Amino acid sequence: LAPLAALIAIGAGWWVYYRKQDDGILPRRLKPLLMFLRASSLFLIAMLIISPWMKKKNQVPEKPTFLIAMDNSRSMFQEDDTLDTYDKLAKQIDALESSLNQDFNVHRLLFGASVRSGKKPDFSDQQTNFEDLFKNLTRLYGNRPVQGLLIISDGAYNRGLEPSLAAAPFPFPVHVLATGDTVQFLDLAIGEVIVNEWVRRKSLFPVRVYFKTSNWGNNSFNIQIINNGRVLEE
């Protein structure tokens, strides 16, 4: 647009001072100067008008991003673990970060009850929520050139969706470094509770509770449903 504006300004200056024969009103030697001043002023006015439509493109090279998320929940630190075990793990992660920094901008995070920046876990979170992790990272990095996410966790969770389901809509590749003891323990958990949340006051209504077990075999267990200290079902 700038060259076009310059041509129009010069043409307008010529039109004003040279389209007619010399009438003797203006000295001949002043016409080039007046034409230059007229063309310059018209060019500046045109540039002020078209400047909002002029764009300048700058290409700034940017490294892609790689995310490392460390589980900070209490389940990560077992009773028979030693600090030396986690010192070794921390050194391995630091070495991995140094290696990745050559080609990526590495962002380190901690997750559990919440997601936040950090490198040094204290394993104090009472919750582990993978669904919250994936949603937060999608919101924070969804429009950035993220090449992958490395999750360091024992896989135990007590909030949100199952990790594989929570990761399904995540837009970036996910890598997992599994930690913890591979020995399987007895586990009993509430799988699902089905209840009508809208009922008449003081009226009876059904509650359906599903439990799931792991590695119980033929072992027996006792389950109680309690409300305000009163056993409703056993």
PDB file of C-alpha atoms in Angstrom:
ATOM      1  CA  LEU A   1       0.000   0.000   0.000  1.00  0.00           C
ATOM      2  CA  ALA A   2       2.871   2.428   0.691  1.00  0.00           C
ATOM      3  CA  PRO A   3       4.212   2.439  -2.930  1.00  0.00           C
ATOM      4  CA  LEU A   4       0.686   2.986  -4.231  1.00  0.00           C
ATOM      5  CA  ALA A   5       0.181   5.894  -1.825  1.00  0.00           C
ATOM      6  CA  ALA A   6       3.488   7.425  -2.978  1.00  0.00           C
ATOM      7  CA  LEU A   7       2.462   7.194  -6.654  1.00  0.00           C
ATOM      8  CA  ILE A   8      -0.911   8.789  -5.946  1.00  0.00           C
ATOM      9  CA  ALA A   9       0.712  11.606  -3.953  1.00  0.00           C
ATOM     10  CA  ILE A  10       3.232  12.331  -6.741  1.00  0.00           C
ATOM     11  CA  GLY A  11       0.485  12.201  -9.343  1.00  0.00           C
ATOM     12  CA  ALA A  12      -1.660  14.617  -7.343  1.00  0.00           C
ATOM     13  CA  GLY A  13       1.293  17.005  -6.949  1.00  0.00           C
ATOM     14  CA  TRP A  14       1.992  16.906 -10.678  1.00  0.00           C
ATOM     15  CA  TRP A  15      -1.692  17.453 -11.461  1.00  0.00           C
ATOM     16  CA  VAL A  16      -1.824  20.607  -9.345  1.00  0.00           C
ATOM     17  CA  TYR A  17       1.341  22.275 -10.651  1.00  0.00           C
ATOM     18  CA  TYR A  18       2.058  20.880 -14.149  1.00  0.00           C
ATOM     19  CA  ARG A  19      -1.234  19.897 -15.778  1.00  0.00           C
ATOM     20  CA  LYS A  20      -1.561  23.402 -17.285  1.00  0.00           C
ATOM     21  CA  GLN A  21       0.926  25.527 -19.142  1.00  0.00           C
ATOM     22  CA  ASP A  22       2.914  28.061 -17.186  1.00  0.00           C
ATOM     23  CA  ASP A  23       0.590  30.959 -16.384  1.00  0.00           C
ATOM     24  CA  GLY A  24       3.311  33.135 -14.899  1.00  0.00           C
ATOM     25  CA  ILE A  25       1.685  33.339 -11.455  1.00  0.00           C
ATOM     26  CA  LEU A  26       4.256  31.073  -9.785  1.00  0.00           C
ATOM     27  CA  PRO A  27       7.962  31.274 -10.518  1.00  0.00           C
ATOM     28  CA  ARG A  28       9.063  28.229 -12.514  1.00  0.00           C
ATOM     29  CA  ARG A  29      11.844  27.401 -10.052  1.00  0.00           C
ATOM     30  CA  LEU A  30       9.353  27.145  -7.126  1.00  0.00           C
ATOM     31  CA  LYS A  31       7.088  24.562  -8.757  1.00  0.00           C
ATOM     32  CA  PRO A  32       9.326  21.515  -8.073  1.00  0.00           C
ATOM     33  CA  LEU A  33       9.621  22.522  -4.419  1.00  0.00           C
ATOM     34  CA  LEU A  34       5.881  23.113  -4.067  1.00  0.00           C
ATOM     35  CA  MET A  35       5.112  19.843  -5.853  1.00  0.00           C
ATOM     36  CA  PHE A  36       7.469  17.992  -3.479  1.00  0.00           C
ATOM     37  CA  LEU A  37       5.847  19.565  -0.413  1.00  0.00           C
ATOM     38  CA  ARG A  38       2.333  18.843  -1.706  1.00  0.00           C
ATOM     39  CA  ALA A  39       3.190  15.224  -2.573  1.00  0.00           C
ATOM     40  CA  SER A  40       4.920  14.694   0.785  1.00  0.00           C
ATOM     41  CA  SER A  41       1.961  16.020   2.759  1.00  0.00           C
ATOM     42  CA  LEU A  42      -0.484  13.888   0.754  1.00  0.00           C
ATOM     43  CA  PHE A  43       1.718  10.821   1.253  1.00  0.00           C
ATOM     44  CA  LEU A  44       1.886  11.366   5.026  1.00  0.00           C
ATOM     45  CA  ILE A  45      -1.896  11.797   5.227  1.00  0.00           C
ATOM     46  CA  ALA A  46      -2.403   8.617   3.193  1.00  0.00           C
ATOM     47  CA  MET A  47      -0.029   6.675   5.446  1.00  0.00           C
ATOM     48  CA  LEU A  48      -1.926   7.824   8.545  1.00  0.00           C
ATOM     49  CA  ILE A  49      -5.156   6.608   6.973  1.00  0.00           C
ATOM     50  CA  ILE A  50      -3.913   3.190   5.843  1.00  0.00           C
ATOM     51  CA  SER A  51      -1.578   2.465   8.783  1.00  0.00           C
ATOM     52  CA  PRO A  52      -4.236   0.427  10.715  1.00  0.00           C
ATOM     53  CA  TRP A  53      -4.319  -2.018   7.782  1.00  0.00           C
ATOM     54  CA  MET A  54      -0.568  -2.411   7.544  1.00  0.00           C
ATOM     55  CA  LYS A  55       0.828  -5.471   9.277  1.00  0.00           C
ATOM     56  CA  LYS A  56       4.392  -6.399   9.984  1.00  0.00           C
ATOM     57  CA  LYS A  57       5.322 -10.039  10.275  1.00  0.00           C
ATOM     58  CA  ASN A  58       8.179 -11.061  12.518  1.00  0.00           C
ATOM     59  CA  GLN A  59       9.248 -14.674  12.669  1.00  0.00           C
ATOM     60  CA  VAL A  60      10.619 -15.524  16.098  1.00  0.00           C
ATOM     61  CA  PRO A  61      11.928 -19.082  16.476  1.00  0.00           C
ATOM     62  CA  GLU A  62      10.405 -20.813  19.506  1.00  0.00           C
ATOM     63  CA  LYS A  63      11.304 -24.150  20.984  1.00  0.00           C
ATOM     64  CA  PRO A  64       8.417 -26.593  21.420  1.00  0.00           C
ATOM     65  CA  THR A  65       7.270 -27.251  24.973  1.00  0.00           C
ATOM     66  CA  PHE A  66       7.546 -30.493  26.913  1.00  0.00           C
ATOM     67  CA  LEU A  67       5.665 -31.004  30.196  1.00  0.00           C
ATOM     68  CA  ILE A  68       6.742 -33.104  33.177  1.00  0.00           C
ATOM     69  CA  ALA A  69       4.062 -33.651  35.857  1.00  0.00           C
ATOM     70  CA  MET A  70       5.028 -35.268  39.172  1.00  0.00           C
ATOM     71  CA  ASP A  71       2.444 -36.886  41.452  1.00  0.00           C
ATOM     72  CA  ASN A  72       2.694 -35.171  44.862  1.00  0.00           C
ATOM     73  CA  SER A  73       0.205 -37.380  46.717  1.00  0.00           C
ATOM     74  CA  ARG A  74       0.970 -39.286  49.920  1.00  0.00           C
ATOM     75  CA  SER A  75       0.570 -42.638  48.189  1.00  0.00           C
ATOM     76  CA  MET A  76       3.796 -41.971  46.293  1.00  0.00           C
ATOM     77  CA  PHE A  77       5.860 -42.297  49.482  1.00  0.00           C
ATOM     78  CA  GLN A  78       5.473 -45.779  50.936  1.00  0.00           C
ATOM     79  CA  GLU A  79       6.361 -46.663  54.516  1.00  0.00           C
ATOM     80  CA  ASP A  80       9.240 -48.906  53.487  1.00  0.00           C
ATOM     81  CA  ASP A  81      10.681 -46.333  51.081  1.00  0.00           C
ATOM     82  CA  THR A  82      13.739 -44.299  52.001  1.00  0.00           C
ATOM     83  CA  LEU A  83      14.649 -40.742  51.110  1.00  0.00           C
ATOM     84  CA  ASP A  84      17.548 -42.144  49.112  1.00  0.00           C
ATOM     85  CA  THR A  85      15.057 -43.812  46.762  1.00  0.00           C
ATOM     86  CA  TYR A  86      13.439 -40.500  45.910  1.00  0.00           C
ATOM     87  CA  ASP A  87      16.758 -38.669  45.756  1.00  0.00           C
ATOM     88  CA  LYS A  88      17.762 -41.056  42.981  1.00  0.00           C
ATOM     89  CA  LEU A  89      14.445 -40.498  41.199  1.00  0.00           C
ATOM     90  CA  ALA A  90      14.833 -36.711  41.519  1.00  0.00           C
ATOM     91  CA  LYS A  91      18.336 -36.865  40.031  1.00  0.00           C
ATOM     92  CA  GLN A  92      17.087 -38.966  37.122  1.00  0.00           C
ATOM     93  CA  ILE A  93      14.309 -36.468  36.399  1.00  0.00           C
ATOM     94  CA  ASP A  94      16.761 -33.547  36.603  1.00  0.00           C
ATOM     95  CA  ALA A  95      19.050 -35.343  34.143  1.00  0.00           C
ATOM     96  CA  LEU A  96      16.103 -35.943  31.815  1.00  0.00           C
ATOM     97  CA  GLU A  97      15.163 -32.260  31.996  1.00  0.00           C
ATOM     98  CA  SER A  98      18.737 -31.212  31.160  1.00  0.00           C
ATOM     99  CA  SER A  99      18.711 -33.502  28.143  1.00  0.00           C
ATOM    100  CA  LEU A 100      15.323 -32.257  26.927  1.00  0.00           C
ATOM    101  CA  ASN A 101      16.308 -28.598  27.385  1.00  0.00           C
ATOM    102  CA  GLN A 102      18.500 -28.858  24.303  1.00  0.00           C
ATOM    103  CA  ASP A 103      15.435 -29.122  22.068  1.00  0.00           C
ATOM    104  CA  PHE A 104      12.464 -28.148  24.267  1.00  0.00           C
ATOM    105  CA  ASN A 105      11.252 -25.628  26.793  1.00  0.00           C
ATOM    106  CA  VAL A 106      10.640 -27.971  29.726  1.00  0.00           C
ATOM    107  CA  HIS A 107       7.927 -27.059  32.234  1.00  0.00           C
ATOM    108  CA  ARG A 108       7.865 -28.986  35.525  1.00  0.00           C
ATOM    109  CA  LEU A 109       4.621 -29.345  37.482  1.00  0.00           C
ATOM    110  CA  LEU A 110       3.265 -31.003  40.612  1.00  0.00           C
ATOM    111  CA  PHE A 111      -0.258 -32.390  40.851  1.00  0.00           C
ATOM    112  CA  GLY A 112      -2.460 -34.042  43.426  1.00  0.00           C
ATOM    113  CA  ALA A 113      -5.233 -32.044  45.032  1.00  0.00           C
ATOM    114  CA  SER A 114      -4.275 -29.208  42.636  1.00  0.00           C
ATOM    115  CA  VAL A 115      -1.980 -28.513  39.696  1.00  0.00           C
ATOM    116  CA  ARG A 116       0.896 -26.041  40.141  1.00  0.00           C
ATOM    117  CA  SER A 117       4.426 -25.326  38.986  1.00  0.00           C
ATOM    118  CA  GLY A 118       7.175 -27.005  40.959  1.00  0.00           C
ATOM    119  CA  LYS A 119      10.118 -29.387  40.880  1.00  0.00           C
ATOM    120  CA  LYS A 120      10.450 -30.660  44.448  1.00  0.00           C
ATOM    121  CA  PRO A 121       7.548 -32.812  45.702  1.00  0.00           C
ATOM    122  CA  ASP A 122       6.848 -33.230  49.412  1.00  0.00           C
ATOM    123  CA  PHE A 123       4.200 -35.954  48.895  1.00  0.00           C
ATOM    124  CA  SER A 124       1.717 -34.150  51.130  1.00  0.00           C
ATOM    125  CA  ASP A 125      -1.412 -34.022  48.937  1.00  0.00           C
ATOM    126  CA  GLN A 126      -4.378 -35.994  50.243  1.00  0.00           C
ATOM    127  CA  GLN A 127      -5.916 -36.357  46.781  1.00  0.00           C
ATOM    128  CA  THR A 128      -4.895 -37.413  43.283  1.00  0.00           C
ATOM    129  CA  ASN A 129      -7.040 -36.126  40.430  1.00  0.00           C
ATOM    130  CA  PHE A 130      -5.870 -36.988  36.910  1.00  0.00           C
ATOM    131  CA  GLU A 131      -8.965 -35.449  35.353  1.00  0.00           C
ATOM    132  CA  ASP A 132      -8.093 -32.093  36.921  1.00  0.00           C
ATOM    133  CA  LEU A 133      -4.513 -32.433  35.656  1.00  0.00           C
ATOM    134  CA  PHE A 134      -5.513 -32.974  32.028  1.00  0.00           C
ATOM    135  CA  LYS A 135      -8.161 -30.232  32.077  1.00  0.00           C
ATOM    136  CA  ASN A 136      -5.773 -27.660  33.556  1.00  0.00           C
ATOM    137  CA  LEU A 137      -2.979 -28.487  31.124  1.00  0.00           C
ATOM    138  CA  THR A 138      -5.384 -28.290  28.179  1.00  0.00           C
ATOM    139  CA  ARG A 139      -6.536 -24.863  29.359  1.00  0.00           C
ATOM    140  CA  LEU A 140      -3.004 -23.553  30.001  1.00  0.00           C
ATOM    141  CA  TYR A 141      -1.175 -25.073  27.023  1.00  0.00           C
ATOM    142  CA  GLY A 142      -3.906 -25.839  24.494  1.00  0.00           C
ATOM    143  CA  ASN A 143      -2.697 -23.196  22.014  1.00  0.00           C
ATOM    144  CA  ARG A 144       1.028 -23.768  22.508  1.00  0.00           C
ATOM    145  CA  PRO A 145       3.415 -26.095  20.647  1.00  0.00           C
ATOM    146  CA  VAL A 146       3.476 -28.887  23.231  1.00  0.00           C
ATOM    147  CA  GLN A 147       5.242 -32.042  22.049  1.00  0.00           C
ATOM    148  CA  GLY A 148       4.306 -34.275  24.953  1.00  0.00           C
ATOM    149  CA  LEU A 149       3.524 -34.807  28.631  1.00  0.00           C
ATOM    150  CA  LEU A 150       5.442 -37.117  30.956  1.00  0.00           C
ATOM    151  CA  ILE A 151       3.498 -38.195  34.063  1.00  0.00           C
ATOM    152  CA  ILE A 152       5.416 -39.636  37.012  1.00  0.00           C
ATOM    153  CA  SER A 153       2.917 -41.393  39.274  1.00  0.00           C
ATOM    154  CA  ASP A 154       1.964 -44.614  41.006  1.00  0.00           C
ATOM    155  CA  GLY A 155      -1.402 -44.492  39.221  1.00  0.00           C
ATOM    156  CA  ALA A 156      -3.475 -44.357  42.415  1.00  0.00           C
ATOM    157  CA  TYR A 157      -6.286 -41.778  42.340  1.00  0.00           C
ATOM    158  CA  ASN A 158      -9.243 -40.877  44.541  1.00  0.00           C
ATOM    159  CA  ARG A 159     -10.845 -37.991  42.641  1.00  0.00           C
ATOM    160  CA  GLY A 160     -12.094 -37.520  39.090  1.00  0.00           C
ATOM    161  CA  LEU A 161     -12.211 -39.914  36.178  1.00  0.00           C
ATOM    162  CA  GLU A 162     -10.040 -42.948  35.663  1.00  0.00           C
ATOM    163  CA  PRO A 163      -6.702 -41.784  34.165  1.00  0.00           C
ATOM    164  CA  SER A 164      -7.213 -43.513  30.799  1.00  0.00           C
ATOM    165  CA  LEU A 165     -10.649 -41.914  30.389  1.00  0.00           C
ATOM    166  CA  ALA A 166      -9.451 -38.515  31.594  1.00  0.00           C
ATOM    167  CA  ALA A 167      -6.591 -38.581  29.065  1.00  0.00           C
ATOM    168  CA  ALA A 168      -8.811 -39.452  26.083  1.00  0.00           C
ATOM    169  CA  PRO A 169      -9.581 -35.835  25.023  1.00  0.00           C
ATOM    170  CA  PHE A 170      -6.084 -34.560  25.901  1.00  0.00           C
ATOM    171  CA  PRO A 171      -4.609 -33.026  22.708  1.00  0.00           C
ATOM    172  CA  PHE A 172      -0.951 -33.989  23.271  1.00  0.00           C
ATOM    173  CA  PRO A 173       0.973 -37.284  23.513  1.00  0.00           C
ATOM    174  CA  VAL A 174       1.110 -38.730  27.045  1.00  0.00           C
ATOM    175  CA  HIS A 175       4.029 -40.740  28.431  1.00  0.00           C
ATOM    176  CA  VAL A 176       3.959 -42.417  31.843  1.00  0.00           C
ATOM    177  CA  LEU A 177       6.767 -43.304  34.230  1.00  0.00           C
ATOM    178  CA  ALA A 178       5.178 -45.719  36.707  1.00  0.00           C
ATOM    179  CA  THR A 179       6.530 -45.760  40.259  1.00  0.00           C
ATOM    180  CA  GLY A 180       5.731 -47.644  43.446  1.00  0.00           C
ATOM    181  CA  ASP A 181       5.527 -51.251  44.536  1.00  0.00           C
ATOM    182  CA  THR A 182       4.284 -53.756  41.960  1.00  0.00           C
ATOM    183  CA  VAL A 183       2.886 -56.030  44.677  1.00  0.00           C
ATOM    184  CA  GLN A 184      -0.920 -56.051  44.503  1.00  0.00           C
ATOM    185  CA  PHE A 185      -2.764 -55.400  47.766  1.00  0.00           C
ATOM    186  CA  LEU A 186      -6.300 -56.115  48.904  1.00  0.00           C
ATOM    187  CA  ASP A 187      -8.539 -53.235  47.949  1.00  0.00           C
ATOM    188  CA  LEU A 188     -12.211 -52.458  48.444  1.00  0.00           C
ATOM    189  CA  ALA A 189     -13.791 -49.335  46.979  1.00  0.00           C
ATOM    190  CA  ILE A 190     -17.164 -47.791  46.200  1.00  0.00           C
ATOM    191  CA  GLY A 191     -17.643 -48.129  42.478  1.00  0.00           C
ATOM    192  CA  GLU A 192     -20.907 -46.234  41.998  1.00  0.00           C
ATOM    193  CA  VAL A 193     -23.786 -44.752  43.996  1.00  0.00           C
ATOM    194  CA  ILE A 194     -27.178 -44.404  42.307  1.00  0.00           C
ATOM    195  CA  VAL A 195     -29.756 -42.275  44.099  1.00  0.00           C
ATOM    196  CA  ASN A 196     -32.517 -39.848  43.234  1.00  0.00           C
ATOM    197  CA  GLU A 197     -31.328 -36.491  44.584  1.00  0.00           C
ATOM    198  CA  TRP A 198     -34.800 -34.932  44.417  1.00  0.00           C
ATOM    199  CA  VAL A 199     -37.303 -36.611  46.759  1.00  0.00           C
ATOM    200  CA  ARG A 200     -40.008 -35.475  49.134  1.00  0.00           C
ATOM    201  CA  ARG A 201     -38.959 -34.649  52.641  1.00  0.00           C
ATOM    202  CA  LYS A 202     -39.240 -37.535  55.129  1.00  0.00           C
ATOM    203  CA  SER A 203     -40.126 -39.970  52.364  1.00  0.00           C
ATOM    204  CA  LEU A 204     -38.394 -43.274  51.723  1.00  0.00           C
ATOM    205  CA  PHE A 205     -36.269 -43.622  48.605  1.00  0.00           C
ATOM    206  CA  PRO A 206     -33.954 -46.346  47.266  1.00  0.00           C
ATOM    207  CA  VAL A 207     -30.164 -46.075  47.238  1.00  0.00           C
ATOM    208  CA  ARG A 208     -28.113 -48.447  45.133  1.00  0.00           C
ATOM    209  CA  VAL A 209     -24.415 -48.799  45.999  1.00  0.00           C
ATOM    210  CA  TYR A 210     -21.940 -50.804  43.934  1.00  0.00           C
ATOM    211  CA  PHE A 211     -18.635 -51.943  45.418  1.00  0.00           C
ATOM    212  CA  LYS A 212     -15.560 -53.228  43.634  1.00  0.00           C
ATOM    213  CA  THR A 213     -12.845 -55.417  45.074  1.00  0.00           C
ATOM    214  CA  SER A 214      -9.311 -56.266  44.079  1.00  0.00           C
ATOM    215  CA  ASN A 215      -7.390 -59.406  45.074  1.00  0.00           C
ATOM    216  CA  TRP A 216      -9.898 -60.414  47.749  1.00  0.00           C
ATOM    217  CA  GLY A 217     -10.289 -63.953  46.482  1.00  0.00           C
ATOM    218  CA  ASN A 218     -12.447 -65.927  48.951  1.00  0.00           C
ATOM    219  CA  ASN A 219     -11.893 -63.472  51.809  1.00  0.00           C
ATOM    220  CA  SER A 220     -15.050 -62.099  53.402  1.00  0.00           C
ATOM    221  CA  PHE A 221     -15.773 -58.506  54.355  1.00  0.00           C
ATOM    222  CA  ASN A 222     -18.510 -56.547  56.087  1.00  0.00           C
ATOM    223  CA  ILE A 223     -20.070 -53.418  54.573  1.00  0.00           C
ATOM    224  CA  GLN A 224     -22.279 -50.936  56.413  1.00  0.00           C
ATOM    225  CA  ILE A 225     -24.231 -47.973  55.078  1.00  0.00           C
ATOM    226  CA  ILE A 226     -24.471 -45.408  57.879  1.00  0.00           C
ATOM    227  CA  ASN A 227     -26.368 -42.125  58.055  1.00  0.00           C
ATOM    228  CA  ASN A 228     -25.932 -39.810  61.057  1.00  0.00           C
ATOM    229  CA  GLY A 229     -24.531 -42.659  63.108  1.00  0.00           C
ATOM    230  CA  ARG A 230     -27.419 -45.025  62.321  1.00  0.00           C
ATOM    231  CA  VAL A 231     -26.787 -48.196  60.324  1.00  0.00           C
ATOM    232  CA  LEU A 232     -29.156 -48.207  57.357  1.00  0.00           C
ATOM    233  CA  GLU A 233     -27.969 -51.398  55.730  1.00  0.00           C
ATOM    234  CA  GLU A 234     -25.382 -54.065  56.471  1.00  0.00           C
TER     235      GLU A 234
END
